[in-house]
CSV table of C-alpha atoms and ligand atoms in Angstrom, one decimal:
chain,number,residue,atom,x,y,z
A,7,MET,CA,3.1,-94.3,-4.3
A,8,SER,CA,0.5,-95.2,-1.8
A,9,PHE,CA,0.6,-92.8,1.0
A,10,ALA,CA,2.7,-90.0,2.3
A,11,THR,CA,3.3,-88.9,6.0
A,12,PHE,CA,4.1,-85.2,7.1
A,13,PHE,CA,5.6,-85.3,10.6
A,14,ASP,CA,5.8,-82.0,12.6
A,15,PHE,CA,8.9,-82.2,14.5
A,16,ASN,CA,9.0,-80.6,18.2
A,17,GLY,CA,6.5,-82.0,20.5
A,18,VAL,CA,5.8,-84.9,18.1
A,19,LEU,CA,9.4,-86.7,17.5
A,20,VAL,CA,11.6,-84.8,19.9
A,21,ASP,CA,10.5,-83.8,23.4
A,22,ASP,CA,12.2,-80.5,23.4
A,23,GLU,CA,9.6,-77.8,23.7
A,24,HIS,CA,11.0,-77.1,27.2
A,25,LEU,CA,14.3,-76.6,25.7
A,26,HIS,CA,13.0,-74.1,23.3
A,27,GLN,CA,11.2,-72.2,26.2
A,28,GLN,CA,14.5,-72.3,28.1
A,29,CYS,CA,16.6,-70.9,25.1
A,30,PHE,CA,13.9,-68.0,24.3
A,31,ASN,CA,14.3,-67.1,28.1
A,32,ASP,CA,18.1,-67.4,27.9
A,33,VAL,CA,18.0,-64.8,25.1
A,34,LEU,CA,15.4,-62.5,26.6
A,35,VAL,CA,16.9,-62.4,30.0
A,36,ALA,CA,20.4,-61.7,28.7
A,37,ARG,CA,18.9,-58.7,26.7
A,38,GLY,CA,17.1,-57.4,30.0
A,39,HIS,CA,13.6,-58.7,29.2
A,40,ALA,CA,11.3,-60.7,31.5
A,41,ALA,CA,11.4,-64.5,31.1
A,42,VAL,CA,8.3,-66.3,29.6
A,43,THR,CA,6.6,-68.6,32.0
A,44,GLU,CA,6.0,-72.2,31.0
A,45,ALA,CA,2.1,-71.6,31.1
A,46,LEU,CA,2.3,-68.6,28.9
A,47,TYR,CA,4.6,-70.3,26.5
A,48,ASN,CA,2.4,-73.3,26.1
A,49,GLU,CA,-0.7,-71.1,25.7
A,50,ARG,CA,0.6,-68.5,23.4
A,51,TYR,CA,3.9,-69.1,21.6
A,52,LEU,CA,4.2,-72.9,21.2
A,53,GLY,CA,3.8,-73.9,17.6
A,54,PHE,CA,5.3,-70.6,16.4
A,55,ASP,CA,8.6,-70.5,14.8
A,56,ASP,CA,11.5,-68.6,16.2
A,57,ARG,CA,10.6,-65.4,14.2
A,58,GLY,CA,6.8,-65.7,15.0
A,59,ALA,CA,7.6,-66.3,18.7
A,60,PHE,CA,10.3,-63.6,19.4
A,61,THR,CA,8.2,-61.1,17.4
A,62,ALA,CA,5.0,-62.0,19.6
A,63,MET,CA,6.9,-62.2,22.8
A,64,LEU,CA,8.6,-58.8,22.3
A,65,SER,CA,5.4,-57.0,21.0
A,66,ASP,CA,3.4,-58.5,24.0
A,67,ALA,CA,6.0,-56.7,26.2
A,68,GLY,CA,5.6,-53.5,24.5
A,69,VAL,CA,9.0,-53.7,22.7
A,70,LEU,CA,9.4,-52.4,19.2
A,71,THR,CA,11.0,-54.9,16.8
A,72,ASN,CA,12.4,-55.0,13.4
A,73,ASP,CA,13.8,-57.7,11.2
A,74,ALA,CA,17.6,-57.2,12.1
A,75,LEU,CA,16.6,-57.4,15.8
A,76,ILE,CA,14.7,-60.6,15.4
A,77,THR,CA,17.3,-62.2,13.2
A,78,ALA,CA,19.8,-61.6,15.8
A,79,LEU,CA,17.8,-63.1,18.5
A,80,ILE,CA,17.1,-66.2,16.3
A,81,ALA,CA,20.9,-66.6,15.9
A,82,GLU,CA,21.6,-66.3,19.6
A,83,LYS,CA,19.0,-68.8,20.4
A,84,ALA,CA,20.3,-71.3,17.9
A,85,VAL,CA,23.6,-71.3,19.6
A,86,MET,CA,21.9,-71.9,23.0
A,87,TYR,CA,19.7,-74.7,21.5
A,88,GLU,CA,22.5,-76.7,20.1
A,89,ARG,CA,24.3,-76.4,23.3
A,90,ARG,CA,21.4,-77.5,25.4
A,91,ALA,CA,20.1,-80.2,22.7
A,92,ARG,CA,23.5,-81.9,22.5
A,93,ALA,CA,23.5,-82.4,26.4
A,94,GLU,CA,19.9,-83.1,27.0
A,95,LEU,CA,17.6,-83.8,24.0
A,96,ARG,CA,14.8,-86.2,24.8
A,97,LEU,CA,13.3,-88.4,22.0
A,98,PHE,CA,9.7,-89.4,22.4
A,99,ASP,CA,9.0,-93.2,22.9
A,100,GLY,CA,8.1,-94.7,19.6
A,101,ALA,CA,9.3,-91.8,17.5
A,102,ALA,CA,11.9,-93.8,15.4
A,103,ASP,CA,9.6,-96.7,14.9
A,104,ALA,CA,6.8,-94.2,13.9
A,105,VAL,CA,9.1,-92.6,11.2
A,106,ARG,CA,10.4,-96.0,10.0
A,107,ALA,CA,6.9,-97.5,9.7
A,108,ALA,CA,5.6,-94.4,7.8
A,109,ALA,CA,8.5,-94.8,5.4
A,110,THR,CA,7.5,-98.2,4.5
A,111,ALA,CA,4.3,-96.9,3.1
A,112,GLY,CA,5.5,-93.9,1.1
A,113,PRO,CA,7.6,-90.6,1.3
A,114,VAL,CA,8.0,-89.0,4.7
A,115,VAL,CA,8.4,-85.3,5.0
A,116,VAL,CA,9.1,-83.3,8.1
A,117,VAL,CA,7.2,-80.0,8.2
A,118,SER,CA,8.6,-77.9,11.2
A,119,GLY,CA,8.9,-74.3,12.5
A,120,ALA,CA,12.4,-75.5,13.7
A,121,LEU,CA,15.6,-74.2,12.1
A,122,ARG,CA,17.0,-76.9,9.5
A,123,ALA,CA,20.1,-77.6,11.7
A,124,GLU,CA,18.0,-78.4,14.7
A,125,ILE,CA,15.8,-80.9,12.7
A,126,GLU,CA,19.1,-82.6,11.3
A,127,LEU,CA,20.4,-82.8,14.8
A,128,GLY,CA,17.2,-84.5,16.0
A,129,LEU,CA,16.8,-86.9,13.0
A,130,ALA,CA,20.3,-87.9,13.5
A,131,ALA,CA,19.7,-88.5,17.3
A,132,LEU,CA,16.6,-90.6,16.3
A,133,ASP,CA,18.7,-92.4,13.7
A,134,VAL,CA,15.9,-91.9,11.1
A,135,ARG,CA,17.5,-89.5,8.7
A,136,ALA,CA,17.5,-92.1,5.8
A,137,SER,CA,13.8,-92.5,6.3
A,138,VAL,CA,13.0,-88.8,5.7
A,139,ALA,CA,12.6,-87.8,2.1
A,140,HIS,CA,12.3,-84.1,2.4
A,141,ILE,CA,12.4,-81.4,5.2
A,142,VAL,CA,10.4,-78.0,5.1
A,143,ALA,CA,12.1,-75.9,7.8
A,144,ALA,CA,11.6,-72.6,9.3
A,145,GLU,CA,14.0,-71.1,6.7
A,146,ASP,CA,11.7,-72.3,3.9
A,147,VAL,CA,8.6,-70.3,4.8
A,148,LEU,CA,7.6,-66.8,5.3
A,149,ARG,CA,4.6,-67.4,7.5
A,150,CYS,CA,4.9,-69.9,10.3
A,151,LYS,CA,1.9,-72.2,11.6
A,152,PRO,CA,-1.0,-71.8,11.9
A,153,ASP,CA,-0.5,-70.5,8.4
A,154,PRO,CA,-0.7,-73.3,5.8
A,155,GLU,CA,2.5,-72.3,4.0
A,156,GLY,CA,4.7,-75.1,5.2
A,157,TYR,CA,2.2,-77.9,4.6
A,158,LEU,CA,1.4,-76.5,1.2
A,159,LEU,CA,5.2,-76.4,0.4
A,160,ALA,CA,5.4,-80.2,1.3
A,161,LEU,CA,2.4,-80.9,-0.8
A,162,GLY,CA,4.1,-79.0,-3.7
A,163,TRP,CA,7.2,-81.0,-3.2
A,164,LEU,CA,5.2,-84.3,-3.2
A,165,ARG,CA,3.4,-83.5,-6.3
A,166,ALA,CA,6.4,-82.6,-8.2
A,167,GLY,CA,7.4,-86.2,-7.7
A,168,HIS,CA,4.1,-87.9,-7.7
A,169,SER,CA,1.8,-85.8,-9.7
A,170,THR,CA,-1.3,-87.8,-8.9
A,171,VAL,CA,-1.1,-87.9,-5.1
A,172,ARG,CA,-4.4,-86.9,-3.5
A,173,ARG,CA,-4.9,-85.0,-0.2
A,174,GLU,CA,-6.7,-87.9,1.4
A,175,ASP,CA,-3.7,-90.1,0.9
A,176,ILE,CA,-1.5,-88.1,3.1
A,177,VAL,CA,-1.6,-87.9,6.8
A,178,VAL,CA,-0.1,-85.1,9.0
A,179,ILE,CA,0.9,-85.9,12.6
A,180,GLU,CA,0.9,-82.9,14.9
A,181,ASP,CA,1.1,-82.2,18.6
A,182,SER,CA,0.2,-78.4,18.7
A,183,LEU,CA,-3.3,-76.5,18.0
A,184,ALA,CA,-1.3,-74.2,15.7
A,185,GLY,CA,0.1,-77.1,13.8
A,186,ILE,CA,-3.5,-78.8,13.5
A,187,ASP,CA,-4.8,-75.6,12.2
A,188,SER,CA,-2.1,-75.1,9.7
A,189,ALA,CA,-2.6,-78.7,8.3
A,190,ARG,CA,-6.3,-78.3,8.2
A,191,ALA,CA,-6.0,-74.9,6.5
A,192,ALA,CA,-3.8,-76.9,3.8
A,193,GLY,CA,-6.8,-79.3,3.4
A,194,LEU,CA,-4.8,-82.2,4.8
A,195,PRO,CA,-6.0,-85.0,7.2
A,196,VAL,CA,-4.5,-84.6,10.7
A,197,TRP,CA,-3.8,-87.1,13.4
A,198,ALA,CA,-2.9,-85.5,16.7
A,199,VAL,CA,-0.7,-86.9,19.4
A,200,ALA,CA,-1.4,-85.6,22.9
A,201,HIS,CA,2.1,-84.9,23.8
A,202,SER,CA,1.7,-81.1,24.4
A,203,TYR,CA,-1.9,-80.6,24.9
A,204,PRO,CA,-4.7,-82.4,26.6
A,205,GLU,CA,-7.0,-84.4,24.3
A,206,SER,CA,-10.0,-82.2,25.1
A,207,ALA,CA,-8.0,-79.2,23.8
A,208,LEU,CA,-6.9,-81.0,20.7
A,209,ARG,CA,-10.4,-82.2,19.9
A,210,GLU,CA,-11.7,-78.6,19.6
A,211,HIS,CA,-9.3,-78.2,16.5
A,212,GLY,CA,-10.8,-81.1,14.8
A,213,PRO,CA,-8.2,-83.7,14.1
A,214,ALA,CA,-9.4,-87.0,12.5
A,215,VAL,CA,-7.6,-89.0,15.3
A,216,ILE,CA,-6.1,-88.4,18.8
A,217,GLU,CA,-3.7,-90.7,20.5
A,218,ARG,CA,-2.0,-90.3,23.8
A,219,GLU,CA,1.3,-91.9,22.5
A,220,LEU,CA,3.0,-92.1,19.2
A,221,ARG,CA,3.5,-95.7,19.5
A,222,ALA,CA,-0.3,-96.1,19.2
A,223,LEU,CA,0.0,-94.7,15.6
A,224,VAL,CA,2.9,-97.0,14.5
A,225,GLY,CA,0.5,-99.7,13.1
A,226,ARG,CA,-1.7,-97.2,11.3
A,227,LEU,CA,1.4,-95.4,9.7
A,228,ALA,CA,2.5,-98.7,8.2
A,229,ARG,CA,-0.7,-98.8,6.3
A,230,GLY,CA,0.8,-99.2,2.9
B,323,MG,MG1,4.9,-79.4,17.4
């Protein structure tokens, strides 16, 4: 093995953060809570998984939560997301090419706070499922990004198959500040794509590379 690439999913490969925001609001409003604005969503909740986001949204609103409530909200949102995504999921330009280019260089892992079914739906839409060797989804971790748990699980999976892999032979592709922090806390090199945040905001979190478009990374990803 020469290299491995760990892709974040939402905001990197699929352009669906607006769908997630709408689905959170579908669930919150149906239960009598205030909707979350796009600005607040981007500033505070983007990058969390559903459990982390619902917990933060409700506690910010002064609502007491428990595991059963949050689990119910996640299930309601999953139904909303599938409905919306099947009708209006957008894919980032260059996303399929980026995954395929990375797969020519070594294993590709998706490390995401999205639910596994949502990731499978998006990878099928991109027609790159065969290029992805492993998925770490929301169901696999106890602590969402910016905690490093998801990236450490991906590293553990990789080392189980390729015991000699070094951290510097891996690259993480992220769009969110929480995602960059997560990967860096796992000791992994990060390249950021400015799909969700301006380059100046990304730069403060210290990625090794920042590009405006995924397509600019395709050549670098085929580095094997
Ligand atoms: Mg993301």
